[in-house]
CSV table of C-alpha atoms and ligand atoms in Angstrom, one decimal:
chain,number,residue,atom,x,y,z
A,838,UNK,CA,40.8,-136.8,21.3
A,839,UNK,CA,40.4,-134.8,24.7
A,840,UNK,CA,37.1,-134.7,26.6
A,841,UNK,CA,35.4,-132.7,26.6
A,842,UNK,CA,36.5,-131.1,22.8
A,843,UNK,CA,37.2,-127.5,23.0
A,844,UNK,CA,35.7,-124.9,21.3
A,845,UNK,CA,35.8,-121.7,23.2
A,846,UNK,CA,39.0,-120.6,21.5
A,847,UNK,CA,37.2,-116.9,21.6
A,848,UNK,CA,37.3,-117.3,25.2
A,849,UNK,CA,41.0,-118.2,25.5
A,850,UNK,CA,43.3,-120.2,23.2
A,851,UNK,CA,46.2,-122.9,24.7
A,852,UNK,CA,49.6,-121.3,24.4
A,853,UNK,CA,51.2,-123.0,20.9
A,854,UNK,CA,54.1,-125.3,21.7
A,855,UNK,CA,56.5,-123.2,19.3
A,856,UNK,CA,55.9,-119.8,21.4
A,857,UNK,CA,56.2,-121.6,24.5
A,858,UNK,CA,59.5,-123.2,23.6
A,859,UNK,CA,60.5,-119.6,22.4
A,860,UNK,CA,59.8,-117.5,26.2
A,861,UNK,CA,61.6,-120.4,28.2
A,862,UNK,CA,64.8,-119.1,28.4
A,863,UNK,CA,63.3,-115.4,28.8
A,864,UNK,CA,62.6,-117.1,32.9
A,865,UNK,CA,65.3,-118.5,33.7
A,866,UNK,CA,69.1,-117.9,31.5
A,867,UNK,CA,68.0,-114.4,30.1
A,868,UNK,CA,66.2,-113.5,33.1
A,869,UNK,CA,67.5,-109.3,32.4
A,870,UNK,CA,65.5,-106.3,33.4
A,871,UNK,CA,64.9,-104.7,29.5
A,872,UNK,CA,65.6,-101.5,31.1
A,873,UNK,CA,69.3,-102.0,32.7
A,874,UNK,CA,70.9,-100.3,30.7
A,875,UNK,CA,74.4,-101.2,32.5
A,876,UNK,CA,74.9,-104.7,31.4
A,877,UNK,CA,74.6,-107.9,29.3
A,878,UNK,CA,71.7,-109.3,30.7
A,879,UNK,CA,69.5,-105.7,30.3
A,880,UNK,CA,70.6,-105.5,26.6
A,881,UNK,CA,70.0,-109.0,25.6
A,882,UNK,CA,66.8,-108.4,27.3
A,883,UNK,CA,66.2,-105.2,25.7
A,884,UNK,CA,67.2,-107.1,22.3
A,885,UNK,CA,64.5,-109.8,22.7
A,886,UNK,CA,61.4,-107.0,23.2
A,887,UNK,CA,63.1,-105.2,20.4
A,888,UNK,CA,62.3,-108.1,18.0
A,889,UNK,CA,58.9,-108.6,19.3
A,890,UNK,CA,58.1,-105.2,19.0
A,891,UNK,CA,59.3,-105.7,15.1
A,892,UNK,CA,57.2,-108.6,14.7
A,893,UNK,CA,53.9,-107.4,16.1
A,894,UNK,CA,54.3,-104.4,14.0
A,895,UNK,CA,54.9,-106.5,10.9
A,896,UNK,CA,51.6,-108.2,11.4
A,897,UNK,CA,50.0,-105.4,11.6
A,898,UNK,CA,52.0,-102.7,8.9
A,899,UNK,CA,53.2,-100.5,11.6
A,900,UNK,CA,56.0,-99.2,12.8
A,901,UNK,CA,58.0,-100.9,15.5
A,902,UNK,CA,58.0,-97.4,17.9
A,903,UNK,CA,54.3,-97.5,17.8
A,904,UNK,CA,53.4,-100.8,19.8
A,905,UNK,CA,53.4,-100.0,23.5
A,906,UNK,CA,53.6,-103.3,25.5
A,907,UNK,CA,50.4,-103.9,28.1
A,908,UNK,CA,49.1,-106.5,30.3
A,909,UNK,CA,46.5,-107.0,27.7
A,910,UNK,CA,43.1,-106.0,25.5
A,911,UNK,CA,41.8,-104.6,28.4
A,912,UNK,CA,44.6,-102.6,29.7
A,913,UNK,CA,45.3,-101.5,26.1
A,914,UNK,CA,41.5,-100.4,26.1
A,915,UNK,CA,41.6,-98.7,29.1
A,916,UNK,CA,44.8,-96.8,28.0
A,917,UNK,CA,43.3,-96.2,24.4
A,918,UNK,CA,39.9,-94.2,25.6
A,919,UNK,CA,41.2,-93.2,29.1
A,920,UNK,CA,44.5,-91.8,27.3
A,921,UNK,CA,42.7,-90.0,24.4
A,922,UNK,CA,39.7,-88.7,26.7
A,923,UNK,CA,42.3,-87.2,29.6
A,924,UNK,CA,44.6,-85.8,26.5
A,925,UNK,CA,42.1,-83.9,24.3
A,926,UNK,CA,38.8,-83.3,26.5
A,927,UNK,CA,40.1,-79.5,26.3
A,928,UNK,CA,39.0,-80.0,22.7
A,929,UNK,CA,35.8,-82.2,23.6
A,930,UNK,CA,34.4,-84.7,25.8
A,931,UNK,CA,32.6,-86.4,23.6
A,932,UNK,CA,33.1,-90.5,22.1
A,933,UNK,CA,31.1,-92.7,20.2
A,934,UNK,CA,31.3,-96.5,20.5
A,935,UNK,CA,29.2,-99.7,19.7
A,936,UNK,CA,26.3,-101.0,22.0
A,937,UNK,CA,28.1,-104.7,21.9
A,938,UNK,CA,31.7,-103.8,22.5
A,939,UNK,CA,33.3,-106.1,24.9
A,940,UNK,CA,33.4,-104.6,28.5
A,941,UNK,CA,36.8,-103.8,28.5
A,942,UNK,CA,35.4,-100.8,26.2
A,943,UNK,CA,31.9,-100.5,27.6
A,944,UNK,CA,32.8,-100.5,31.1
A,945,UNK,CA,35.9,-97.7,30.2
A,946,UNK,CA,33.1,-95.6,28.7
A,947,UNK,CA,31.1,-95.6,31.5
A,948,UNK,CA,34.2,-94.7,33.6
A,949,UNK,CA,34.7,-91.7,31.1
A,950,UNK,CA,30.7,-90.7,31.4
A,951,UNK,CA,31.4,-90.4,35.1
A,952,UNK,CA,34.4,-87.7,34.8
A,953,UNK,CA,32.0,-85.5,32.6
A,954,UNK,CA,32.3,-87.2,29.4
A,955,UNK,CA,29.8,-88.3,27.0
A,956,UNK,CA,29.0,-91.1,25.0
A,957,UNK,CA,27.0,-92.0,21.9
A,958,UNK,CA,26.7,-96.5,21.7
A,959,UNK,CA,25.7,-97.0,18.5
A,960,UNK,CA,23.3,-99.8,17.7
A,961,UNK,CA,23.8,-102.0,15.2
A,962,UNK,CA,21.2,-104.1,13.0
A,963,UNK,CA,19.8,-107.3,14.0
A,964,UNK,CA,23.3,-108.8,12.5
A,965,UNK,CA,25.2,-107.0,14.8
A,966,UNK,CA,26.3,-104.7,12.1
A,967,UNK,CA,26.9,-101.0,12.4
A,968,UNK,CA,27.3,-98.4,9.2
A,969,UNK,CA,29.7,-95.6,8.3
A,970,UNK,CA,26.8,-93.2,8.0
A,971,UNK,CA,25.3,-94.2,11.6
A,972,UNK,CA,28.7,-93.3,12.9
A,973,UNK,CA,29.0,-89.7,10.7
A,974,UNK,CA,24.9,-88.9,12.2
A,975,UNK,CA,26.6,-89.1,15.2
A,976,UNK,CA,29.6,-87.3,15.0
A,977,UNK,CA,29.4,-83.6,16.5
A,978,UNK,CA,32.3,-81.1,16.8
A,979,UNK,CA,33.5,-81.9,20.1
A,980,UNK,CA,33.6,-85.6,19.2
A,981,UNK,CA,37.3,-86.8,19.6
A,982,UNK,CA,37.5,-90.3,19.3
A,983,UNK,CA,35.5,-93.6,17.6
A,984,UNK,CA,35.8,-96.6,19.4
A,985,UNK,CA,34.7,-99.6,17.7
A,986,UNK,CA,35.7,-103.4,17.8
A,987,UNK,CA,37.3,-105.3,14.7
A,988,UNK,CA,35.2,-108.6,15.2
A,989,UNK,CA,32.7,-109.2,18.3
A,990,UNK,CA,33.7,-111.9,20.4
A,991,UNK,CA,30.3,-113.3,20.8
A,992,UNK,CA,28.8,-113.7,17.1
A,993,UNK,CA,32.4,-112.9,14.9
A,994,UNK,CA,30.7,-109.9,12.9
A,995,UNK,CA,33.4,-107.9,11.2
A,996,UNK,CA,32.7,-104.0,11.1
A,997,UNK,CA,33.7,-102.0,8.3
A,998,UNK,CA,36.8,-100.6,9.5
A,999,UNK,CA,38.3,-99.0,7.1
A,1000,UNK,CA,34.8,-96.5,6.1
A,1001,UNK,CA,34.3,-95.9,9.6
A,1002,UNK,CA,37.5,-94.9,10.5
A,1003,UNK,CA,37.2,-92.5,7.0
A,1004,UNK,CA,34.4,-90.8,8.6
A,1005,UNK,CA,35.9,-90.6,12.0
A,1006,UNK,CA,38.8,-88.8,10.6
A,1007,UNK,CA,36.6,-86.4,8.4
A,1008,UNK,CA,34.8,-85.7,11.4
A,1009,UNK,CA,38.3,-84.8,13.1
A,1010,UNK,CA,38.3,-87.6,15.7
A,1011,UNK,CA,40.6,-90.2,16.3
A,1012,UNK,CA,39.8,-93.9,15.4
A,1013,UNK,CA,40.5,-96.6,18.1
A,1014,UNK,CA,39.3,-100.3,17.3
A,1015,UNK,CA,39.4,-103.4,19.9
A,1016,UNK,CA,41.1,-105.5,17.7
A,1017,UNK,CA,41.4,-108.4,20.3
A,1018,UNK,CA,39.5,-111.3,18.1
A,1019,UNK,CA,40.9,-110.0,14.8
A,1020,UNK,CA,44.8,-110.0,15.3
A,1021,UNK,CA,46.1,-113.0,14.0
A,1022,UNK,CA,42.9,-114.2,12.0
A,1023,UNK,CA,42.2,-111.4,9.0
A,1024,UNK,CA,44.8,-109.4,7.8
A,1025,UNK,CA,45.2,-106.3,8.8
A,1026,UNK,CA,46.6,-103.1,7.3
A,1027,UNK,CA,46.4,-99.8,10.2
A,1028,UNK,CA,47.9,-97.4,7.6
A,1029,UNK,CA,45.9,-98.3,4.8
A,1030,UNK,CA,42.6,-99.1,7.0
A,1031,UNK,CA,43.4,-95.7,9.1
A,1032,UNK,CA,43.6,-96.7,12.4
A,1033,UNK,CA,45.1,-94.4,15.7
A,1034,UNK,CA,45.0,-97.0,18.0
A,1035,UNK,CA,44.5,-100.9,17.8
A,1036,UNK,CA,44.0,-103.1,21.0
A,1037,UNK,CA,45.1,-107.0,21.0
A,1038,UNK,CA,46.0,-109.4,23.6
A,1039,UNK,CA,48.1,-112.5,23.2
A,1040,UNK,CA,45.9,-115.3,25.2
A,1041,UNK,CA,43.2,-115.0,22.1
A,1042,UNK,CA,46.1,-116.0,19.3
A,1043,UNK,CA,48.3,-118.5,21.1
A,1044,UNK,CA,50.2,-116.5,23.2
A,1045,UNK,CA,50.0,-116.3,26.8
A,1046,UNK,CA,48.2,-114.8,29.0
A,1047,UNK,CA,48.9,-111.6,30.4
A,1048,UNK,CA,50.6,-109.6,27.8
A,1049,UNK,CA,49.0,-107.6,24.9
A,1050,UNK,CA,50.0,-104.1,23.4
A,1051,UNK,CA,48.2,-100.9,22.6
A,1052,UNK,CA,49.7,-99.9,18.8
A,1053,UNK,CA,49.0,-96.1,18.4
A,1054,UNK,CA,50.1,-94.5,15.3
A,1055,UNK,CA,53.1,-92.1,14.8
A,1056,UNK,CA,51.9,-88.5,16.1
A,1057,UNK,CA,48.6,-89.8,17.7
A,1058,UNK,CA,48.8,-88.1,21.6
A,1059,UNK,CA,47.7,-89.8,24.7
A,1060,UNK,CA,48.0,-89.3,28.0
A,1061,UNK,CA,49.6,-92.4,30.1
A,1062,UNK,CA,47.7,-93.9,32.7
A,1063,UNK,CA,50.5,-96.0,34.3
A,1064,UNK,CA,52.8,-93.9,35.9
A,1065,UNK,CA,56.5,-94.7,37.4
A,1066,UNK,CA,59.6,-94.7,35.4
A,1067,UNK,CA,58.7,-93.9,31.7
A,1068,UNK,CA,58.7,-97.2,30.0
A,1069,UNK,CA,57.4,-97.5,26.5
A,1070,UNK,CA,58.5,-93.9,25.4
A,1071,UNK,CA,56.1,-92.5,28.3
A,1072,UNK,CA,53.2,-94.2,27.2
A,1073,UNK,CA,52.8,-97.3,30.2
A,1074,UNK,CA,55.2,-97.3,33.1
A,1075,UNK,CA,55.9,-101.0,34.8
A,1076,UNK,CA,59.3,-103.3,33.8
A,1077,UNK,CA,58.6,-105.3,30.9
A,1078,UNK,CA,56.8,-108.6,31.1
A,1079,UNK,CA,59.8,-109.8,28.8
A,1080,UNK,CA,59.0,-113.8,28.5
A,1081,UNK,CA,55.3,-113.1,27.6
A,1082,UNK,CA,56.9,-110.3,25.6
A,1083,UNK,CA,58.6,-113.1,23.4
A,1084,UNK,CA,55.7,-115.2,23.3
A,1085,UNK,CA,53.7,-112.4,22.3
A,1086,UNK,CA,56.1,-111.4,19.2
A,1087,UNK,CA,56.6,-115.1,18.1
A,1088,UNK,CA,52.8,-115.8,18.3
A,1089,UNK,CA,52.3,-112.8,16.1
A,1090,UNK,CA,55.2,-113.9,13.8
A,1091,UNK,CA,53.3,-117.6,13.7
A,1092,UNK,CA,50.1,-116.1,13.0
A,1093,UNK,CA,51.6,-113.8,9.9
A,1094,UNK,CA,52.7,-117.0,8.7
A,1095,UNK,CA,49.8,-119.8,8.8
A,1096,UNK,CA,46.7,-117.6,8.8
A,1097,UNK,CA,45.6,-118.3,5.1
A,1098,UNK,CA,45.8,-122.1,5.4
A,1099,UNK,CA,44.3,-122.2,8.9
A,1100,UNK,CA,41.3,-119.5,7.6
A,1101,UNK,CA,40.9,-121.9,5.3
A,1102,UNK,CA,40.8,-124.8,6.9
A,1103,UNK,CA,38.1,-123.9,9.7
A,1104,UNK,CA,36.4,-122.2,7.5
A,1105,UNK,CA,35.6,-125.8,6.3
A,1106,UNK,CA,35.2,-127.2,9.8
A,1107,UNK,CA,33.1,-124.2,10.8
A,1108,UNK,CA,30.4,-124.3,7.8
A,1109,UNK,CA,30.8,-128.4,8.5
A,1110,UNK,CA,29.3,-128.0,12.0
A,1111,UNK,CA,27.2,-125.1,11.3
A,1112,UNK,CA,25.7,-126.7,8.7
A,1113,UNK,CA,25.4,-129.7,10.5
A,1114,UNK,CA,23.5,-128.5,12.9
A,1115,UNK,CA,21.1,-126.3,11.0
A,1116,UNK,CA,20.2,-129.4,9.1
A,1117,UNK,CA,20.0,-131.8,11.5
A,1118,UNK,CA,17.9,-129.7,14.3
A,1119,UNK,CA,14.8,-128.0,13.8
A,1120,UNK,CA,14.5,-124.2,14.8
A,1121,UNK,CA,17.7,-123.3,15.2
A,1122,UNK,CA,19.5,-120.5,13.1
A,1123,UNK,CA,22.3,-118.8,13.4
A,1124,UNK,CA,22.6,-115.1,15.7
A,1125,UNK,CA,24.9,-112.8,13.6
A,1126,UNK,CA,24.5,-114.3,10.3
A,1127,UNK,CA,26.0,-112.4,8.0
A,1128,UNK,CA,28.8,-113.1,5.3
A,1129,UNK,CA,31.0,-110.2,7.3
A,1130,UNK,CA,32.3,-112.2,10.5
A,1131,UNK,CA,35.2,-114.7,11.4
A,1132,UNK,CA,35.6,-117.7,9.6
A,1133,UNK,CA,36.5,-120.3,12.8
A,1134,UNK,CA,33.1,-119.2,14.8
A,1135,UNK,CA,29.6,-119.6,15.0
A,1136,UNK,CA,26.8,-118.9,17.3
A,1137,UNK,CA,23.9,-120.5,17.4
A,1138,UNK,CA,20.4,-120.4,18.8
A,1139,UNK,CA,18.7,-123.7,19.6
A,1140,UNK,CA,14.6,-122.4,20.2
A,1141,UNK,CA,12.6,-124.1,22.8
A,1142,UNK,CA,15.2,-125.5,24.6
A,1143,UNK,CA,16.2,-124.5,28.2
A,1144,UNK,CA,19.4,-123.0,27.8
A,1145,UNK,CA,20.6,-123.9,31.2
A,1146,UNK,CA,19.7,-127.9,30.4
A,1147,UNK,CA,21.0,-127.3,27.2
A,1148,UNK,CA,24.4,-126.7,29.0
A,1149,UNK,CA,24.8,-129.2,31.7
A,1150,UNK,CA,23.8,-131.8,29.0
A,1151,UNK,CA,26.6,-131.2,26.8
A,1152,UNK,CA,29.3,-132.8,29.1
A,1153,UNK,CA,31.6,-133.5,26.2
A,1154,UNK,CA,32.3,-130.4,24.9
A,1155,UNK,CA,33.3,-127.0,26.2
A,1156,UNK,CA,31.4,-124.0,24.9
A,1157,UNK,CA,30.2,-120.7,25.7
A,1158,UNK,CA,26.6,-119.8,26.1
A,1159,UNK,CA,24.8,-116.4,25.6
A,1160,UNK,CA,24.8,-115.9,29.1
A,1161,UNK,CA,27.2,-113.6,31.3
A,1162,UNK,CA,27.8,-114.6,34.7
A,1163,UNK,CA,28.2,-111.4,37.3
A,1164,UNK,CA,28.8,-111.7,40.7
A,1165,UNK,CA,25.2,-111.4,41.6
A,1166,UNK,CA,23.4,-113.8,39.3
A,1167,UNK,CA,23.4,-115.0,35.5
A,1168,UNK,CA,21.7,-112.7,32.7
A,1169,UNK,CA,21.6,-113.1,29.3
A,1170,UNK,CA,24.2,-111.6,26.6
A,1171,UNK,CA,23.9,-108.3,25.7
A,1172,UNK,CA,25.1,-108.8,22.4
A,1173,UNK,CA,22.3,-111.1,21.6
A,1174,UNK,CA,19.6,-108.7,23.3
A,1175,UNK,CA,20.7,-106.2,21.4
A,1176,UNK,CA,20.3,-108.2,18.0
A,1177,UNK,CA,16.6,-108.6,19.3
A,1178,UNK,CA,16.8,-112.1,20.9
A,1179,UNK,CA,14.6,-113.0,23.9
A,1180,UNK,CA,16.0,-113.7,27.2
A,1181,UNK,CA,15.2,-117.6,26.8
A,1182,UNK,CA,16.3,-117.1,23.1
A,1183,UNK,CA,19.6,-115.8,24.1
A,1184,UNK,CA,20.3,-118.1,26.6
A,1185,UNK,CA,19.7,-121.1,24.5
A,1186,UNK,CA,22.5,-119.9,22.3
A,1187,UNK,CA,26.0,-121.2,21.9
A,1188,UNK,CA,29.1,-120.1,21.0
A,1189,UNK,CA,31.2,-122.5,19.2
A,1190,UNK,CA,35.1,-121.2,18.5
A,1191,UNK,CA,37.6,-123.4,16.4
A,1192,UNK,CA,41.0,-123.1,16.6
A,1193,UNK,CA,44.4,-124.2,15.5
A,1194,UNK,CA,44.4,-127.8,17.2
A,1195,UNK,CA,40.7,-128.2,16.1
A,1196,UNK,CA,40.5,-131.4,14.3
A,1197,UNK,CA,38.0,-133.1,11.7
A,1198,UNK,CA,37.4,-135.8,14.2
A,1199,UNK,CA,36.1,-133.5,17.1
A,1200,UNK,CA,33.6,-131.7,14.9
A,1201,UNK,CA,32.1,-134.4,14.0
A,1202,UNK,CA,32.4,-135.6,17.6
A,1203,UNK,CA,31.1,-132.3,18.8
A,1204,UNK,CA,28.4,-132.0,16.0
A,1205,UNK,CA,26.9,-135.8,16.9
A,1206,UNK,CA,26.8,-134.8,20.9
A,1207,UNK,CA,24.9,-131.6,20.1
A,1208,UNK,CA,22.3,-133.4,17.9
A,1209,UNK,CA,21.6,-136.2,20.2
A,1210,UNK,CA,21.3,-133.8,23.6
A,1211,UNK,CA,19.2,-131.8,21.7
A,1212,UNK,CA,16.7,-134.3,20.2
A,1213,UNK,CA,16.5,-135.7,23.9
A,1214,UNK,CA,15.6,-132.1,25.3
A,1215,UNK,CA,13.2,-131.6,23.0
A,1216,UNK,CA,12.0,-135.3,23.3
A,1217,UNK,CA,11.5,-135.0,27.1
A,1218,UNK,CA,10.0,-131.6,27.1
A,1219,UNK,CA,7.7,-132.4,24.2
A,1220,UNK,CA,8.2,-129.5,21.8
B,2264,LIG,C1,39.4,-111.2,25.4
B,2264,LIG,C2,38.9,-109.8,24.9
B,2264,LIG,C3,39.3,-108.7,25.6
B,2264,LIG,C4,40.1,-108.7,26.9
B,2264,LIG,O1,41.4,-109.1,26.7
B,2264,LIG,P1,42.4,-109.5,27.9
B,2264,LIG,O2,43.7,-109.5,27.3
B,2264,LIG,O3,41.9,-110.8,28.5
B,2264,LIG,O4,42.3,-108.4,28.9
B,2264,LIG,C5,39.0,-107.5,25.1
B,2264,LIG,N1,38.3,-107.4,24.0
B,2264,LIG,C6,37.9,-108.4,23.3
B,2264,LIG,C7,37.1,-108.3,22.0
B,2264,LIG,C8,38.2,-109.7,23.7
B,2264,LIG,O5,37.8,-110.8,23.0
């Protein structure tokens, strides 16, 4: 077992042996530009995106000419709303989103209220939850695109999808979702669900990091925000990141495969140290707790303990807290303000995220370090 364990796989996941194995020669023997057309090495190149393209698609029942190949979630974020916005704001100006996207959304939105656009963040109930019918109040006739995440990266609450983007569509707007934490763990269906445009990134399900794709749906228009040689059908300029391309593909291909028995079997480890912990420590509970969220996370608030203590004393295991660290100083989530936590409340939380190389043996490590460190705290500060 490695010290200290790791469970920030929401923050960043190690790249799987078997898509590693599967870029090397990308680097170095195949080392073709995918758009020479002239030769050997730009066709075999070509050939390798080709069958990456085919197996993101697969994963997520699209069509192969609808994945355009980014940098990552928040490129493909940026291209989603920026795209849309700068294509149809002769229509309208207007986009609704959710109060705890992930920045790569928020921030974009805030870039789009600053070119005359405006924006509606919806927010959602103390779970984290949103509903169709807050999204329809909101919808007005210039309205021409939803925004809103698959899962939350923070507290793993799945939105209803599929009715929101109903009532986007009724409503005459397209239906983006930042699908970033979702790829790879639920199944997911864009033409039955009805999604435009889908956002993932390959460093959150085993891939590497740099390399995600934007999927947009067969007849959906955007406007490209990379310009310079008219890569990706004219959707996202730049030569092709073709390695990462590879690992991209065969991470999604792995994923397709083993995602029912490795659901499965964190779901187990999960509700092990979940429970654990909620039985084991008084006042805690658990900030998004709802049956609707991921099944290899959970966040968890530890009351009356200094959140800042709490972290420096849990040298043996690597985990995210309901802080954000900006440039200027540390504030507290927004997510878990926005579910009505205190400041001290939200940073005492934790964010623990299982993954694939998660064993038995480090949650139970991870599960005895948090009990003891937590009984001390509160020992030593007399609560
Ligand atoms: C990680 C993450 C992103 C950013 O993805 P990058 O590929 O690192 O740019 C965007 N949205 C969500 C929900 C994420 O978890």
């Amino acid at each position: 077992m490695l010290l200290p364990v790791y469970l920030d796989y929401n923050a960043t996941t190690p790249v799987d042996p078997r898509v590693l194995e599967a870029m090397l020669p990308w680097f170095t023997e195949h080392f073709g530009n995918a758009a020479s057309r002239t030769h050997l090495y730009g066709w075999t190149a070509e050939e390798a995106v080709a069958t990456a393209r085919k197996q993101v698609a697969k994963l997520l029942h699209a069509n192969l000419k609808e994945v355009v190949f980014t940098s990552g979630a928040t490129e493909a974020n940026n291209l989603a709303i920026k795209g849309v916005f700068e294509k149809w704001s002769y229509k309208g100006k207007h986009i609704i989103t959710l109060a705890t996207e992930h920045k790569a959304v928020l921030d974009t939105c805030h870039h789009i209220e600053q070119l005359g656009g405006e924006v509606t963040y919806l927010m959602p109930d103390p779970h984290g939850l949103i509903t169709p019918k807050q999204v329809a109040d909101a919808l007005r006739p210039e309205t021409i695109l939803v925004s809103v995440m698959y899962a939350n990266n923070e507290i793993g609450v799945i939105q209803p999808i599929r009715e929101i983007a109903a009532v986007a569509h009724a409503g005459g707007a397209l239906f983006h979702t930042d699908a970033t934490q979702a790829v790879g763990k639920l199944p997911i269906d864009m033409v039955e669900e009805g999604i435009d445009l889908l956002s993932l990134s390959a460093h959150k399900l085993y891939g590497p990091k740099g390399v995600g794709a934007l999927v947009v749906r067969q007849g959906v228009e955007i406007t490209a925000q990379m310009d310079g040689g008219g890569h990706e059908r004219g959707r996202r300029s730049g030569t092709l990141n073709v390695p990462g391309i590879v690992g991209l593909g065969n991470a999604c291909e792995l994923a397709q495969r083993e995602m029912g028995t490795e659901t499965q079997r964190l779901a187990l480890l999960r509700d092990r140290l979940e429970k654990g912990i909620l039985m084991n420590i008084p006042q805690t509970f658990v900030n998004g707790n709802t049956p609707q969220r991921l099944a290899h996370l959970t966040n968890i608030c530890f009351e009356h303990v200094d959140g800042e203590n709490l972290l420096l004393s849990l040298k043996d295991i690597a985990v995210s807290t309901g802080s954000a660290c900006t440039s200027a100083s540390v504030l507290p989530s927004y997510v878990l303000k926005i579910l009505g936590l205190s400041d001290d409340q939200a940073y005492a939380s934790l964010r623990f995220s299982l993954g694939r190389f998660s064993t038995e043996e480090e949650i139970d490590f991870a599960l005895q370090h948090v009990v003891e460190v937590v009984e001390r705290m509160r020992v030593g500060s007399a609560v």
